[in-house]
Coordinates of C-alpha atoms in Angstrom, one line a residue:
M1 CA -27.4 -31.4 28.1
N2 CA -26.2 -29.4 25.1
A3 CA -27.3 -25.8 24.8
E4 CA -28.9 -25.0 21.5
R5 CA -26.5 -22.9 19.4
K6 CA -27.7 -19.3 19.1
E7 CA -28.4 -18.3 15.5
I8 CA -26.3 -15.3 14.5
Q9 CA -28.5 -12.4 13.4
V10 CA -27.6 -10.8 10.1
E11 CA -27.6 -7.0 10.3
Q12 CA -28.3 -4.8 7.4
V13 CA -26.0 -2.0 6.4
D14 CA -25.3 0.1 3.2
V15 CA -21.6 0.0 3.3
V16 CA -19.1 -2.1 5.3
I17 CA -15.5 -0.6 5.2
I18 CA -12.8 -3.2 6.1
G19 CA -9.8 -1.4 7.6
G20 CA -9.6 1.7 9.6
G21 CA -6.4 3.2 8.2
P22 CA -5.9 6.2 6.0
A23 CA -8.0 4.7 3.0
G24 CA -10.9 3.4 5.1
L25 CA -11.4 6.7 7.1
A26 CA -11.0 8.9 4.0
A27 CA -13.7 6.8 2.2
A28 CA -16.0 6.8 5.2
A29 CA -15.9 10.5 5.6
E30 CA -16.5 11.2 1.9
L31 CA -19.3 8.6 1.8
Y32 CA -21.1 10.5 4.7
R33 CA -20.7 13.8 2.9
R34 CA -22.3 12.1 -0.1
G35 CA -25.3 11.1 1.8
I36 CA -24.5 7.6 2.8
R37 CA -25.1 7.4 6.6
N38 CA -25.8 3.6 7.2
L39 CA -22.0 2.5 7.3
L40 CA -19.6 0.8 9.4
I41 CA -15.8 0.8 9.8
I42 CA -14.2 -2.5 11.0
E43 CA -10.6 -2.3 12.3
R44 CA -8.7 -5.3 13.6
E45 CA -6.3 -3.1 15.8
K46 CA -7.4 -1.5 19.0
Q47 CA -7.2 2.1 17.5
L48 CA -8.1 3.7 14.3
G49 CA -5.3 5.0 12.0
G50 CA -3.6 2.0 10.7
I51 CA 0.1 2.1 10.1
L52 CA 0.3 5.8 10.6
R53 CA 0.2 5.5 14.2
Q54 CA 3.8 4.4 14.3
C55 CA 5.0 6.7 11.5
I56 CA 6.2 9.6 13.7
H57 CA 8.3 11.3 11.0
D58 CA 6.8 14.2 9.0
G59 CA 6.3 14.6 5.2
F60 CA 2.7 13.5 5.3
G61 CA -0.1 15.9 4.2
L62 CA 1.8 18.0 1.7
T63 CA -0.6 17.2 -1.2
R64 CA -3.8 16.3 0.7
F65 CA -3.5 19.2 3.4
Q66 CA -0.8 21.4 1.9
T67 CA 1.1 21.2 5.1
A68 CA 3.7 18.8 6.6
L69 CA 2.4 16.5 9.2
S70 CA 3.6 13.4 11.1
G71 CA 1.8 10.1 10.5
P72 CA -0.2 10.3 13.7
E73 CA -1.2 13.9 13.0
Y74 CA -2.3 13.0 9.4
A75 CA -4.4 10.0 10.7
Q76 CA -5.8 12.1 13.6
R77 CA -7.3 14.6 11.1
F78 CA -9.4 11.9 9.6
I79 CA -10.2 10.3 13.0
D80 CA -11.4 13.6 14.2
T81 CA -13.7 13.8 11.2
I82 CA -15.0 10.2 11.8
E83 CA -15.8 11.3 15.5
E84 CA -17.4 14.6 14.6
L85 CA -19.7 13.0 12.0
N86 CA -20.4 10.3 14.4
I87 CA -19.6 7.5 11.9
P88 CA -19.8 4.0 13.4
Y89 CA -16.7 2.0 13.8
I90 CA -15.7 -1.0 15.8
T91 CA -12.0 -1.8 16.6
D92 CA -10.2 -4.8 17.9
T93 CA -12.3 -6.9 15.5
T94 CA -11.2 -9.4 12.9
V95 CA -13.1 -10.0 9.7
L96 CA -13.2 -13.8 9.0
E97 CA -15.0 -13.8 5.8
V98 CA -16.3 -11.7 2.9
T99 CA -18.6 -13.3 0.4
R100 CA -19.2 -12.4 -3.1
E101 CA -22.7 -11.6 -2.2
R102 CA -21.3 -8.9 0.1
Q103 CA -21.8 -10.7 3.3
V104 CA -19.2 -9.8 6.1
T105 CA -18.6 -12.0 9.2
A106 CA -16.3 -10.7 11.9
V107 CA -15.3 -11.8 15.5
S108 CA -14.4 -9.6 18.5
R109 CA -14.4 -10.2 22.3
E110 CA -18.2 -9.7 22.1
G111 CA -18.5 -12.5 19.8
M112 CA -19.2 -13.2 16.2
R113 CA -21.4 -10.8 14.0
T114 CA -22.5 -10.8 10.4
W115 CA -23.5 -7.9 8.2
Q116 CA -25.2 -8.0 4.8
A117 CA -24.0 -4.9 2.9
K118 CA -25.1 -3.1 -0.4
A119 CA -21.5 -2.5 -0.9
V120 CA -18.1 -3.5 0.7
I121 CA -15.0 -1.4 0.5
L122 CA -11.7 -3.3 0.9
T123 CA -9.0 -1.0 2.6
M124 CA -6.8 -3.6 4.4
G125 CA -3.5 -2.0 3.4
C126 CA -0.4 -4.2 2.8
R127 CA 2.2 -6.2 4.7
E128 CA 6.0 -6.5 4.5
R129 CA 7.7 -9.3 2.8
T130 CA 9.8 -11.3 5.2
R131 CA 13.1 -13.2 5.3
G132 CA 11.2 -16.3 4.2
A133 CA 9.8 -14.6 1.2
I134 CA 13.3 -13.8 -0.2
G135 CA 15.0 -17.0 0.9
I136 CA 18.1 -15.8 2.6
P137 CA 20.2 -18.8 3.8
G138 CA 21.8 -19.2 7.1
E139 CA 21.2 -19.3 10.7
R140 CA 17.8 -18.2 12.3
P141 CA 19.1 -16.0 15.3
A142 CA 17.2 -13.2 17.0
G143 CA 17.8 -9.7 15.7
V144 CA 16.2 -10.1 12.0
F145 CA 13.4 -7.7 11.8
T146 CA 11.3 -6.2 9.0
A147 CA 11.5 -2.5 8.9
G148 CA 7.9 -2.0 10.0
V149 CA 8.3 -4.2 13.0
A150 CA 11.4 -2.3 14.1
Q151 CA 9.6 0.8 13.6
A152 CA 6.7 -0.4 16.0
Y153 CA 9.2 -1.5 18.6
M154 CA 10.7 2.1 18.7
N155 CA 7.8 4.3 18.0
L156 CA 5.0 2.4 19.8
F157 CA 6.8 0.4 22.5
N158 CA 9.7 2.6 23.2
T159 CA 12.1 -0.3 22.8
M160 CA 15.6 0.0 21.0
P161 CA 16.1 -2.9 18.8
A162 CA 19.6 -2.4 17.5
K163 CA 23.1 -1.2 18.3
E164 CA 25.0 -2.2 15.2
A165 CA 22.6 -2.5 12.2
V166 CA 22.7 -3.5 8.5
I167 CA 19.6 -2.8 6.2
L168 CA 18.7 -4.9 3.3
G169 CA 16.5 -3.0 0.6
S170 CA 16.3 0.7 0.0
G171 CA 12.5 0.8 0.4
D172 CA 11.3 4.0 2.1
I173 CA 10.5 2.5 5.4
G174 CA 14.0 1.0 5.5
M175 CA 15.7 4.3 4.8
I176 CA 13.4 6.0 7.4
M177 CA 14.5 3.6 9.9
A178 CA 18.3 4.1 9.0
R179 CA 17.7 7.6 10.0
R180 CA 15.6 6.8 13.0
L181 CA 18.1 4.3 14.4
T182 CA 21.0 6.7 13.9
L183 CA 19.1 9.5 15.7
E184 CA 18.4 7.1 18.7
G185 CA 22.3 6.2 18.9
A186 CA 22.7 3.2 16.8
H187 CA 25.2 2.7 14.2
V188 CA 23.8 1.8 10.9
K189 CA 26.7 0.4 8.7
A190 CA 25.1 0.3 5.4
V191 CA 22.0 -0.1 3.2
F192 CA 22.3 -2.8 0.5
E193 CA 20.0 -3.0 -2.5
I194 CA 19.9 -5.9 -4.8
Q195 CA 18.5 -3.7 -7.7
P196 CA 20.9 -1.6 -9.7
Y197 CA 18.8 1.5 -8.7
P198 CA 17.2 2.6 -5.4
S199 CA 13.5 1.4 -4.7
G200 CA 12.7 4.4 -2.5
L201 CA 11.9 8.0 -3.1
P202 CA 14.9 10.3 -3.9
R203 CA 13.9 12.6 -1.0
N204 CA 14.5 9.8 1.4
I205 CA 17.9 8.9 0.0
E206 CA 18.8 12.5 0.6
Q207 CA 17.3 13.0 4.1
C208 CA 17.7 9.6 5.6
L209 CA 21.0 8.4 4.1
N210 CA 23.2 11.0 2.6
D211 CA 22.5 13.5 5.3
Y212 CA 23.8 11.0 7.9
D213 CA 26.7 9.6 5.8
I214 CA 25.0 6.1 5.6
P215 CA 26.3 4.3 2.5
L216 CA 23.9 2.8 0.0
Y217 CA 25.3 0.0 -2.1
L218 CA 23.4 -1.0 -5.2
S219 CA 23.5 -4.5 -6.9
H220 CA 24.3 -6.0 -3.5
G221 CA 22.6 -8.8 -1.5
I222 CA 22.9 -10.6 1.6
T223 CA 24.0 -14.2 1.1
A224 CA 24.2 -15.6 4.6
I225 CA 23.0 -14.9 8.1
H226 CA 25.3 -15.6 11.2
G227 CA 24.6 -16.2 14.8
N228 CA 23.2 -18.6 17.2
T229 CA 20.9 -17.0 19.7
R230 CA 21.5 -13.5 18.4
L231 CA 22.6 -12.2 15.2
T232 CA 26.4 -11.7 15.0
G233 CA 26.9 -10.7 11.2
V234 CA 25.9 -11.1 7.7
T235 CA 27.7 -11.9 4.4
V236 CA 27.2 -9.5 1.6
S237 CA 27.9 -10.2 -2.1
Q238 CA 27.7 -8.2 -5.3
V239 CA 25.1 -9.6 -7.8
D240 CA 24.9 -9.7 -11.5
E241 CA 22.1 -8.7 -13.8
N242 CA 20.3 -12.0 -12.9
F243 CA 20.6 -11.1 -9.2
M244 CA 23.0 -14.0 -8.7
P245 CA 25.9 -13.5 -6.3
I246 CA 29.2 -12.9 -7.9
P247 CA 31.9 -15.3 -6.6
G248 CA 34.9 -13.5 -4.8
T249 CA 32.8 -10.5 -3.9
E250 CA 31.8 -11.7 -0.4
K251 CA 32.3 -9.4 2.5
E252 CA 31.4 -9.8 6.2
Y253 CA 29.7 -7.2 8.3
Q254 CA 29.5 -7.6 11.9
C255 CA 26.0 -6.5 13.4
D256 CA 23.5 -7.4 16.0
T257 CA 20.6 -6.5 13.8
L258 CA 19.4 -7.0 10.2
I259 CA 16.5 -4.7 9.1
L260 CA 14.6 -5.9 6.0
S261 CA 12.9 -3.4 3.7
V262 CA 12.4 -5.7 0.8
G263 CA 8.9 -4.8 -0.5
L264 CA 5.3 -4.6 0.4
I265 CA 2.5 -6.9 -0.5
P266 CA -1.3 -5.8 -0.7
E267 CA -3.2 -7.7 2.2
N268 CA -5.7 -9.5 -0.1
E269 CA -6.7 -12.8 1.7
L270 CA -10.2 -11.7 2.3
S271 CA -10.2 -10.6 -1.4
L272 CA -9.4 -13.9 -2.6
D273 CA -12.0 -15.5 -0.2
A274 CA -14.5 -13.4 -1.9
G275 CA -13.6 -14.6 -5.3
V276 CA -12.0 -11.2 -6.4
I277 CA -9.6 -11.6 -9.3
L278 CA -6.2 -10.1 -8.5
D279 CA -3.7 -8.5 -11.0
E280 CA -0.5 -10.6 -11.0
R281 CA 1.5 -7.3 -11.3
T282 CA 0.1 -5.4 -8.4
R283 CA -1.1 -8.4 -6.3
G284 CA -4.1 -6.1 -5.7
A285 CA -7.5 -6.6 -7.3
L286 CA -8.4 -5.8 -11.0
V287 CA -10.7 -2.7 -10.9
D288 CA -12.3 -0.2 -13.2
E289 CA -12.5 3.6 -12.9
Y290 CA -15.0 3.2 -10.1
F291 CA -12.6 1.0 -8.0
Q292 CA -15.0 -1.8 -8.4
T293 CA -13.6 -5.3 -8.5
D294 CA -14.8 -8.0 -10.7
A295 CA -17.4 -8.9 -7.9
E296 CA -20.3 -6.4 -8.2
G297 CA -20.4 -4.2 -5.2
I298 CA -17.1 -4.9 -3.8
F299 CA -14.6 -2.1 -4.0
A300 CA -10.9 -1.5 -3.3
A301 CA -8.5 1.4 -2.7
G302 CA -5.3 2.4 -1.0
N303 CA -2.4 -0.1 -0.4
V304 CA -4.5 -3.2 -0.7
L305 CA -5.1 -2.2 -4.4
H306 CA -1.5 -1.2 -5.2
V307 CA 1.3 0.0 -3.0
H308 CA 1.5 3.8 -2.9
D309 CA 4.6 5.9 -2.3
L310 CA 2.6 8.9 -0.7
V311 CA -0.3 8.3 1.9
D312 CA -1.7 11.6 0.3
F313 CA -2.6 9.6 -2.8
V314 CA -4.1 6.9 -0.7
S315 CA -6.6 9.2 0.9
I316 CA -7.4 11.0 -2.6
E317 CA -7.9 7.6 -4.1
A318 CA -10.3 6.5 -1.4
E319 CA -12.3 9.7 -1.7
S320 CA -12.7 9.1 -5.4
L321 CA -13.7 5.5 -4.6
A322 CA -16.4 6.9 -2.2
D323 CA -18.1 8.8 -5.0
S324 CA -18.6 5.7 -7.0
V325 CA -19.7 3.7 -4.0
A326 CA -22.3 6.2 -3.1
E327 CA -23.5 6.2 -6.8
Y328 CA -23.6 2.3 -6.6
V329 CA -25.6 2.3 -3.4
K330 CA -28.1 4.8 -4.7
E331 CA -28.5 3.6 -8.3
G332 CA -27.9 -0.1 -7.6
S333 CA -25.3 -0.5 -10.5
L334 CA -22.6 1.2 -12.3
K335 CA -21.8 1.3 -16.1
P336 CA -19.9 -1.7 -17.4
A337 CA -16.2 -1.3 -18.1
A338 CA -15.4 -2.9 -21.4
I339 CA -12.4 -0.8 -22.4
A340 CA -9.1 -2.6 -21.3
I341 CA -5.9 -0.9 -20.6
K342 CA -2.8 -2.4 -22.0
T343 CA 0.9 -1.7 -21.5
D344 CA 4.2 -2.0 -23.3
C345 CA 7.2 -3.7 -21.7
N346 CA 8.4 -0.6 -19.9
I347 CA 5.2 -0.1 -17.8
G348 CA 5.0 -2.2 -14.6
Y349 CA 1.2 -1.8 -14.1
T350 CA -1.8 0.5 -14.3
V351 CA -4.8 1.3 -12.0
P352 CA -7.5 1.0 -13.1
Q353 CA -7.0 -2.0 -15.5
R354 CA -10.3 -1.3 -17.4
V355 CA -12.8 1.6 -17.8
S356 CA -16.3 2.2 -19.2
G357 CA -15.1 5.3 -21.2
T358 CA -18.1 7.4 -19.8
K359 CA -16.4 9.4 -17.0
E360 CA -13.1 11.2 -16.3
F361 CA -10.7 9.1 -14.4
T362 CA -7.2 9.1 -12.8
L363 CA -4.7 6.6 -14.4
S364 CA -2.0 5.6 -12.0
L365 CA 1.2 3.7 -13.2
R366 CA 4.7 2.9 -12.6
V367 CA 7.6 2.2 -14.9
K368 CA 9.5 -0.9 -14.4
R369 CA 13.1 0.7 -14.5
P370 CA 14.5 4.1 -14.4
I371 CA 14.2 5.9 -17.9
K372 CA 15.5 9.3 -18.7
D373 CA 14.1 11.9 -21.2
C374 CA 10.8 10.0 -22.0
R375 CA 7.2 10.5 -22.8
I376 CA 4.5 8.4 -21.2
V377 CA 1.7 8.1 -23.8
V378 CA -1.9 6.9 -23.6
R379 CA -3.4 6.0 -26.9
Q380 CA -6.7 4.7 -28.3
A381 CA -6.9 3.3 -31.7
G382 CA -3.8 5.1 -32.7
T383 CA -4.9 8.4 -31.3
E384 CA -3.1 10.0 -28.6
V385 CA -5.4 10.9 -25.5
A386 CA -2.9 11.8 -22.9
A387 CA 0.9 12.2 -22.7
K388 CA 3.4 13.4 -20.0
K389 CA 7.0 14.4 -20.8
M390 CA 9.5 13.4 -17.9
K391 CA 13.2 14.2 -17.5
K392 CA 13.3 10.8 -15.4
A393 CA 10.8 8.2 -14.6
I394 CA 11.6 6.0 -11.8
P395 CA 9.8 2.9 -10.3
A396 CA 9.6 4.5 -6.9
E397 CA 7.4 7.4 -8.1
M398 CA 3.9 6.8 -9.2
I399 CA 2.8 8.6 -12.2
R400 CA -0.8 9.9 -12.4
F401 CA -2.9 11.0 -15.5
V402 CA -6.2 12.7 -15.6
I403 CA -8.0 11.3 -18.7
S404 CA -11.1 12.7 -20.0
H405 CA -13.8 10.5 -21.2
E406 CA -14.6 13.0 -24.1
K407 CA -11.5 11.7 -25.8
L408 CA -12.4 8.0 -25.6
V409 CA -14.5 6.0 -28.1
S410 CA -16.2 2.6 -27.3
G411 CA -14.9 -0.7 -28.6
S412 CA -11.2 0.0 -28.6
D413 CA -8.6 -0.7 -25.9
L414 CA -6.4 1.8 -24.3
E415 CA -2.7 1.4 -24.7
V416 CA 0.2 3.0 -22.5
C417 CA 3.7 3.1 -23.6
V418 CA 6.9 4.7 -23.0
E419 CA 8.6 6.7 -25.8

């Protein structure tokens, strides 16, 4: 005899926050302070904190807390706040679906649950690009790790992944892992970057590579991976301006481990399922100055929106988002954002991508390539509304403007350019 299928009860909640990392925790705490108490954080890992749990190096919190903290210390400050305010959260729970109508379905060991929310906040973070994403030819031996996976092995599971290592990509996590491996006794032979400039922060080049005499080779890529059961070495070649290997420049490096630090991708599968439109440049959602996506009542912040170089800015962005979500929950709507933000060929992207022109907002952007002695200018209808003079603008460092709505007019797009 077949048992009747139990109907899943839909629970009512003001706000569901998907992701209990630095963005989700900061947004939850600020929402509580804004009077939104009927909210819920859903985290797929067994603990809150996100990726910060494995980032044991310091340098976090200098902007947000004016003190240097490790990743776990930074996360714990927000976790303590969540506990003190008694904000509800569930862990070890995977969200299966978010609908455009703000219905969230998740599953855990206890079974399946569904919530109907007035607002949904997407704070799922980002994931690493893998070997498959960049198409390195060769064998498929053990010993090829993304930088974050190698970091988790060492800092969460106390397992040493390498003795002789090569790192591809000069992203911040890769450079931090170069130092971490060296401190634990491994030999990091070199860091190779396919771009003609580093992709990580200057401070990490100094503190993680130069301080430990680890060479960084620009315009170099790995063109083959060798080994049967375990990695035995890689072939490295110089590349031209089109990132194609230059014949005759091949060099062999013997190693047992290859660490990949070749970029991060916002984790937006749930966003796509909800029908949220993504920006082709950021791989995150298109948002207005309220951090609202094109789906009304669905908001995004942190690395799921665009990859940040500092976690402090993730938290600050999420706290700003919380102001908008609180307003949306209380008022039922936000002002339409009809002013588009356009860029010239030197700007990689902006967040937000459109604004209403009725409130002050922070404009975040990155340049596409290193540019010296320049001005980043924001104009509307030929009138300069904001500008920043810079000795050097680099893709690794996010540039932020505070733009007053008093300088804006309706009916005309904003234009961002480099002069």
